[in-house]
Amino acid sequence: MSSLTVQNISLDGLKPIFVAATEEGDTFVNNGRTFLHVKNADTVAERTVTINSLVECNQGHDHDIEVEIPKEEERIIGPFSPSRFNSNTGEVSVTYDDHSDVTVAAISL
């Protein structure tokens, strides 16, 4: 997995820097005000992004977040509750059904 650098929004404005999604998935440090911006540049197929939830609900199920990104579209996902999504190192884990033509940026308020 690759660790994404979290970019902070400021009053001066932010032009996010996007990096290629990795085959193994990505992680980013989460402060509870962090979002994941995902772009799918593929002209044919949608992509599914999965955010790993680490906490089971009161029924004993782990509810990961799955977001479909249609072809040639983008989505901003989040924010992520630290108590539900953060690992013991404070990171959120993201995987992709296909990382081809997908770029991502972790952005925090």
PDB file of N, CA, C and O in Angstrom, residues 19-65:
ATOM      1  N   VAL A  19      -2.363  11.719  -7.434  1.00  0.00           N
ATOM      2  CA  VAL A  19      -1.385  10.682  -7.735  1.00  0.00           C
ATOM      3  C   VAL A  19      -2.137   9.432  -8.193  1.00  0.00           C
ATOM      4  O   VAL A  19      -3.319   9.245  -7.885  1.00  0.00           O
ATOM      5  N   ALA A  20      -1.433   8.577  -8.900  1.00  0.00           N
ATOM      6  CA  ALA A  20      -2.037   7.339  -9.380  1.00  0.00           C
ATOM      7  C   ALA A  20      -2.381   6.426  -8.210  1.00  0.00           C
ATOM      8  O   ALA A  20      -1.586   6.256  -7.280  1.00  0.00           O
ATOM      9  N   ALA A  21      -3.582   5.854  -8.257  1.00  0.00           N
ATOM     10  CA  ALA A  21      -3.971   4.859  -7.265  1.00  0.00           C
ATOM     11  C   ALA A  21      -3.074   3.636  -7.446  1.00  0.00           C
ATOM     12  O   ALA A  21      -2.662   3.319  -8.565  1.00  0.00           O
ATOM     13  N   THR A  22      -2.755   2.963  -6.354  1.00  0.00           N
ATOM     14  CA  THR A  22      -1.877   1.799  -6.452  1.00  0.00           C
ATOM     15  C   THR A  22      -2.673   0.501  -6.431  1.00  0.00           C
ATOM     16  O   THR A  22      -3.768   0.431  -5.859  1.00  0.00           O
ATOM     17  N   GLU A  23      -2.096  -0.503  -7.042  1.00  0.00           N
ATOM     18  CA  GLU A  23      -2.767  -1.805  -7.150  1.00  0.00           C
ATOM     19  C   GLU A  23      -3.079  -2.396  -5.783  1.00  0.00           C
ATOM     20  O   GLU A  23      -4.120  -3.012  -5.587  1.00  0.00           O
ATOM     21  N   GLU A  24      -2.167  -2.201  -4.826  1.00  0.00           N
ATOM     22  CA  GLU A  24      -2.347  -2.756  -3.482  1.00  0.00           C
ATOM     23  C   GLU A  24      -3.306  -1.935  -2.641  1.00  0.00           C
ATOM     24  O   GLU A  24      -3.701  -2.343  -1.557  1.00  0.00           O
ATOM     25  N   GLY A  25      -3.636  -0.724  -3.073  1.00  0.00           N
ATOM     26  CA  GLY A  25      -4.466   0.192  -2.310  1.00  0.00           C
ATOM     27  C   GLY A  25      -3.633   1.318  -1.733  1.00  0.00           C
ATOM     28  O   GLY A  25      -2.413   1.366  -1.932  1.00  0.00           O
ATOM     29  N   ASP A  26      -4.275   2.208  -1.031  1.00  0.00           N
ATOM     30  CA  ASP A  26      -3.614   3.376  -0.466  1.00  0.00           C
ATOM     31  C   ASP A  26      -4.079   3.585   0.964  1.00  0.00           C
ATOM     32  O   ASP A  26      -5.135   3.087   1.374  1.00  0.00           O
ATOM     33  N   THR A  27      -3.291   4.357   1.699  1.00  0.00           N
ATOM     34  CA  THR A  27      -3.655   4.768   3.052  1.00  0.00           C
ATOM     35  C   THR A  27      -3.431   6.269   3.170  1.00  0.00           C
ATOM     36  O   THR A  27      -2.699   6.867   2.377  1.00  0.00           O
ATOM     37  N   PHE A  28      -4.075   6.877   4.157  1.00  0.00           N
ATOM     38  CA  PHE A  28      -3.822   8.281   4.472  1.00  0.00           C
ATOM     39  C   PHE A  28      -4.144   8.536   5.928  1.00  0.00           C
ATOM     40  O   PHE A  28      -5.000   7.866   6.517  1.00  0.00           O
ATOM     41  N   VAL A  29      -3.438   9.479   6.517  1.00  0.00           N
ATOM     42  CA  VAL A  29      -3.670   9.862   7.911  1.00  0.00           C
ATOM     43  C   VAL A  29      -4.997  10.614   7.967  1.00  0.00           C
ATOM     44  O   VAL A  29      -5.268  11.496   7.152  1.00  0.00           O
ATOM     45  N   ASN A  30      -5.813  10.265   8.942  1.00  0.00           N
ATOM     46  CA  ASN A  30      -7.157  10.829   9.049  1.00  0.00           C
ATOM     47  C   ASN A  30      -7.353  11.544  10.383  1.00  0.00           C
ATOM     48  O   ASN A  30      -7.124  10.974  11.442  1.00  0.00           O
ATOM     49  N   ASN A  31      -7.799  12.801  10.310  1.00  0.00           N
ATOM     50  CA  ASN A  31      -8.079  13.584  11.517  1.00  0.00           C
ATOM     51  C   ASN A  31      -9.585  13.766  11.748  1.00  0.00           C
ATOM     52  O   ASN A  31      -9.986  14.542  12.601  1.00  0.00           O
ATOM     53  N   GLY A  32     -10.402  13.063  10.968  1.00  0.00           N
ATOM     54  CA  GLY A  32     -11.857  13.206  11.094  1.00  0.00           C
ATOM     55  C   GLY A  32     -12.413  14.299  10.202  1.00  0.00           C
ATOM     56  O   GLY A  32     -13.617  14.448  10.078  1.00  0.00           O
ATOM     57  N   ARG A  33     -11.527  15.062   9.556  1.00  0.00           N
ATOM     58  CA  ARG A  33     -11.935  16.114   8.627  1.00  0.00           C
ATOM     59  C   ARG A  33     -11.227  15.927   7.274  1.00  0.00           C
ATOM     60  O   ARG A  33     -10.997  16.874   6.542  1.00  0.00           O
ATOM     61  N   THR A  34     -10.875  14.667   7.004  1.00  0.00           N
ATOM     62  CA  THR A  34     -10.148  14.344   5.782  1.00  0.00           C
ATOM     63  C   THR A  34     -11.094  13.687   4.780  1.00  0.00           C
ATOM     64  O   THR A  34     -11.937  12.886   5.158  1.00  0.00           O
ATOM     65  N   PHE A  35     -10.911  14.050   3.528  1.00  0.00           N
ATOM     66  CA  PHE A  35     -11.721  13.536   2.428  1.00  0.00           C
ATOM     67  C   PHE A  35     -10.811  12.857   1.412  1.00  0.00           C
ATOM     68  O   PHE A  35      -9.635  13.194   1.306  1.00  0.00           O
ATOM     69  N   LEU A  36     -11.382  11.948   0.634  1.00  0.00           N
ATOM     70  CA  LEU A  36     -10.653  11.322  -0.455  1.00  0.00           C
ATOM     71  C   LEU A  36     -11.306  11.753  -1.760  1.00  0.00           C
ATOM     72  O   LEU A  36     -12.496  11.536  -1.963  1.00  0.00           O
ATOM     73  N   HIS A  37     -10.532  12.403  -2.626  1.00  0.00           N
ATOM     74  CA  HIS A  37     -11.019  12.847  -3.937  1.00  0.00           C
ATOM     75  C   HIS A  37     -10.502  11.833  -4.952  1.00  0.00           C
ATOM     76  O   HIS A  37      -9.298  11.641  -5.084  1.00  0.00           O
ATOM     77  N   VAL A  38     -11.433  11.179  -5.657  1.00  0.00           N
ATOM     78  CA  VAL A  38     -11.080  10.111  -6.592  1.00  0.00           C
ATOM     79  C   VAL A  38     -11.562  10.487  -7.988  1.00  0.00           C
ATOM     80  O   VAL A  38     -12.722  10.863  -8.173  1.00  0.00           O
ATOM     81  N   LYS A  39     -10.654  10.362  -8.967  1.00  0.00           N
ATOM     82  CA  LYS A  39     -10.986  10.612 -10.370  1.00  0.00           C
ATOM     83  C   LYS A  39     -10.811   9.327 -11.168  1.00  0.00           C
ATOM     84  O   LYS A  39      -9.794   8.640 -11.045  1.00  0.00           O
ATOM     85  N   ASN A  40     -11.821   9.010 -11.981  1.00  0.00           N
ATOM     86  CA  ASN A  40     -11.758   7.850 -12.867  1.00  0.00           C
ATOM     87  C   ASN A  40     -11.675   8.369 -14.299  1.00  0.00           C
ATOM     88  O   ASN A  40     -12.656   8.845 -14.857  1.00  0.00           O
ATOM     89  N   ALA A  41     -10.516   8.264 -14.910  1.00  0.00           N
ATOM     90  CA  ALA A  41     -10.318   8.750 -16.279  1.00  0.00           C
ATOM     91  C   ALA A  41     -10.634   7.694 -17.331  1.00  0.00           C
ATOM     92  O   ALA A  41     -10.550   7.978 -18.530  1.00  0.00           O
ATOM     93  N   ASP A  42     -11.013   6.499 -16.907  1.00  0.00           N
ATOM     94  CA  ASP A  42     -11.326   5.447 -17.879  1.00  0.00           C
ATOM     95  C   ASP A  42     -12.531   5.856 -18.720  1.00  0.00           C
ATOM     96  O   ASP A  42     -13.512   6.403 -18.195  1.00  0.00           O
ATOM     97  N   THR A  43     -12.459   5.602 -20.014  1.00  0.00           N
ATOM     98  CA  THR A  43     -13.539   6.003 -20.927  1.00  0.00           C
ATOM     99  C   THR A  43     -14.581   4.912 -21.126  1.00  0.00           C
ATOM    100  O   THR A  43     -15.570   5.133 -21.811  1.00  0.00           O
ATOM    101  N   VAL A  44     -14.355   3.752 -20.510  1.00  0.00           N
ATOM    102  CA  VAL A  44     -15.265   2.626 -20.735  1.00  0.00           C
ATOM    103  C   VAL A  44     -15.920   2.115 -19.452  1.00  0.00           C
ATOM    104  O   VAL A  44     -17.113   1.838 -19.423  1.00  0.00           O
ATOM    105  N   ALA A  45     -15.131   1.997 -18.375  1.00  0.00           N
ATOM    106  CA  ALA A  45     -15.617   1.286 -17.190  1.00  0.00           C
ATOM    107  C   ALA A  45     -15.637   2.146 -15.940  1.00  0.00           C
ATOM    108  O   ALA A  45     -14.811   3.035 -15.765  1.00  0.00           O
ATOM    109  N   GLU A  46     -16.593   1.830 -15.066  1.00  0.00           N
ATOM    110  CA  GLU A  46     -16.630   2.460 -13.752  1.00  0.00           C
ATOM    111  C   GLU A  46     -15.613   1.764 -12.864  1.00  0.00           C
ATOM    112  O   GLU A  46     -15.134   0.675 -13.174  1.00  0.00           O
ATOM    113  N   ARG A  47     -15.285   2.400 -11.762  1.00  0.00           N
ATOM    114  CA  ARG A  47     -14.388   1.838 -10.761  1.00  0.00           C
ATOM    115  C   ARG A  47     -15.098   1.870  -9.412  1.00  0.00           C
ATOM    116  O   ARG A  47     -15.908   2.760  -9.150  1.00  0.00           O
ATOM    117  N   THR A  48     -14.790   0.905  -8.569  1.00  0.00           N
ATOM    118  CA  THR A  48     -15.342   0.877  -7.219  1.00  0.00           C
ATOM    119  C   THR A  48     -14.212   1.086  -6.222  1.00  0.00           C
ATOM    120  O   THR A  48     -13.196   0.398  -6.267  1.00  0.00           O
ATOM    121  N   VAL A  49     -14.412   2.054  -5.340  1.00  0.00           N
ATOM    122  CA  VAL A  49     -13.471   2.378  -4.282  1.00  0.00           C
ATOM    123  C   VAL A  49     -14.056   1.847  -2.974  1.00  0.00           C
ATOM    124  O   VAL A  49     -15.227   2.086  -2.681  1.00  0.00           O
ATOM    125  N   THR A  50     -13.243   1.136  -2.209  1.00  0.00           N
ATOM    126  CA  THR A  50     -13.698   0.593  -0.929  1.00  0.00           C
ATOM    127  C   THR A  50     -12.878   1.194   0.200  1.00  0.00           C
ATOM    128  O   THR A  50     -11.654   1.136   0.193  1.00  0.00           O
ATOM    129  N   ILE A  51     -13.596   1.794   1.160  1.00  0.00           N
ATOM    130  CA  ILE A  51     -12.979   2.347   2.359  1.00  0.00           C
ATOM    131  C   ILE A  51     -13.194   1.323   3.468  1.00  0.00           C
ATOM    132  O   ILE A  51     -14.339   0.966   3.777  1.00  0.00           O
ATOM    133  N   ASN A  52     -12.112   0.863   4.069  1.00  0.00           N
ATOM    134  CA  ASN A  52     -12.191  -0.196   5.061  1.00  0.00           C
ATOM    135  C   ASN A  52     -12.658   0.325   6.419  1.00  0.00           C
ATOM    136  O   ASN A  52     -11.992   1.149   7.042  1.00  0.00           O
ATOM    137  N   SER A  53     -13.817  -0.169   6.847  1.00  0.00           N
ATOM    138  CA  SER A  53     -14.314   0.123   8.186  1.00  0.00           C
ATOM    139  C   SER A  53     -13.730  -0.924   9.131  1.00  0.00           C
ATOM    140  O   SER A  53     -13.708  -2.112   8.815  1.00  0.00           O
ATOM    141  N   LEU A  54     -13.263  -0.493  10.286  1.00  0.00           N
ATOM    142  CA  LEU A  54     -12.616  -1.415  11.215  1.00  0.00           C
ATOM    143  C   LEU A  54     -13.484  -1.790  12.404  1.00  0.00           C
ATOM    144  O   LEU A  54     -13.073  -2.581  13.250  1.00  0.00           O
ATOM    145  N   VAL A  55     -14.677  -1.228  12.469  1.00  0.00           N
ATOM    146  CA  VAL A  55     -15.534  -1.441  13.630  1.00  0.00           C
ATOM    147  C   VAL A  55     -16.835  -2.106  13.183  1.00  0.00           C
ATOM    148  O   VAL A  55     -17.479  -1.678  12.229  1.00  0.00           O
ATOM    149  N   GLU A  56     -17.207  -3.168  13.904  1.00  0.00           N
ATOM    150  CA  GLU A  56     -18.474  -3.839  13.612  1.00  0.00           C
ATOM    151  C   GLU A  56     -19.632  -3.047  14.211  1.00  0.00           C
ATOM    152  O   GLU A  56     -19.485  -2.415  15.258  1.00  0.00           O
ATOM    153  N   CYS A  57     -20.773  -3.097  13.523  1.00  0.00           N
ATOM    154  CA  CYS A  57     -21.983  -2.461  14.060  1.00  0.00           C
ATOM    155  C   CYS A  57     -22.504  -3.314  15.221  1.00  0.00           C
ATOM    156  O   CYS A  57     -21.957  -4.380  15.519  1.00  0.00           O
ATOM    157  N   ASN A  58     -23.585  -2.875  15.840  1.00  0.00           N
ATOM    158  CA  ASN A  58     -24.104  -3.611  16.992  1.00  0.00           C
ATOM    159  C   ASN A  58     -24.715  -4.957  16.609  1.00  0.00           C
ATOM    160  O   ASN A  58     -25.080  -5.741  17.471  1.00  0.00           O
ATOM    161  N   GLN A  59     -24.829  -5.243  15.316  1.00  0.00           N
ATOM    162  CA  GLN A  59     -25.313  -6.537  14.830  1.00  0.00           C
ATOM    163  C   GLN A  59     -24.149  -7.466  14.480  1.00  0.00           C
ATOM    164  O   GLN A  59     -24.353  -8.570  13.983  1.00  0.00           O
ATOM    165  N   GLY A  60     -22.919  -6.986  14.660  1.00  0.00           N
ATOM    166  CA  GLY A  60     -21.745  -7.813  14.419  1.00  0.00           C
ATOM    167  C   GLY A  60     -21.230  -7.814  12.991  1.00  0.00           C
ATOM    168  O   GLY A  60     -20.445  -8.674  12.612  1.00  0.00           O
ATOM    169  N   HIS A  61     -21.655  -6.838  12.178  1.00  0.00           N
ATOM    170  CA  HIS A  61     -21.214  -6.766  10.783  1.00  0.00           C
ATOM    171  C   HIS A  61     -20.258  -5.584  10.585  1.00  0.00           C
ATOM    172  O   HIS A  61     -20.436  -4.526  11.178  1.00  0.00           O
ATOM    173  N   ASP A  62     -19.299  -5.798   9.716  1.00  0.00           N
ATOM    174  CA  ASP A  62     -18.346  -4.756   9.347  1.00  0.00           C
ATOM    175  C   ASP A  62     -18.845  -4.123   8.048  1.00  0.00           C
ATOM    176  O   ASP A  62     -18.923  -4.800   7.027  1.00  0.00           O
ATOM    177  N   HIS A  63     -19.202  -2.851   8.085  1.00  0.00           N
ATOM    178  CA  HIS A  63     -19.780  -2.171   6.922  1.00  0.00           C
ATOM    179  C   HIS A  63     -18.753  -1.267   6.257  1.00  0.00           C
ATOM    180  O   HIS A  63     -18.643  -0.089   6.586  1.00  0.00           O
ATOM    181  N   ASP A  64     -17.989  -1.847   5.326  1.00  0.00           N
ATOM    182  CA  ASP A  64     -17.081  -1.031   4.528  1.00  0.00           C
ATOM    183  C   ASP A  64     -17.900  -0.089   3.667  1.00  0.00           C
ATOM    184  O   ASP A  64     -19.072  -0.361   3.357  1.00  0.00           O
ATOM    185  N   ILE A  65     -17.316   1.012   3.249  1.00  0.00           N
ATOM    186  CA  ILE A  65     -17.967   1.955   2.355  1.00  0.00           C
ATOM    187  C   ILE A  65     -17.501   1.638   0.933  1.00  0.00           C
ATOM    188  O   ILE A  65     -16.296   1.589   0.672  1.00  0.00           O
TER     189      ILE A  65
END
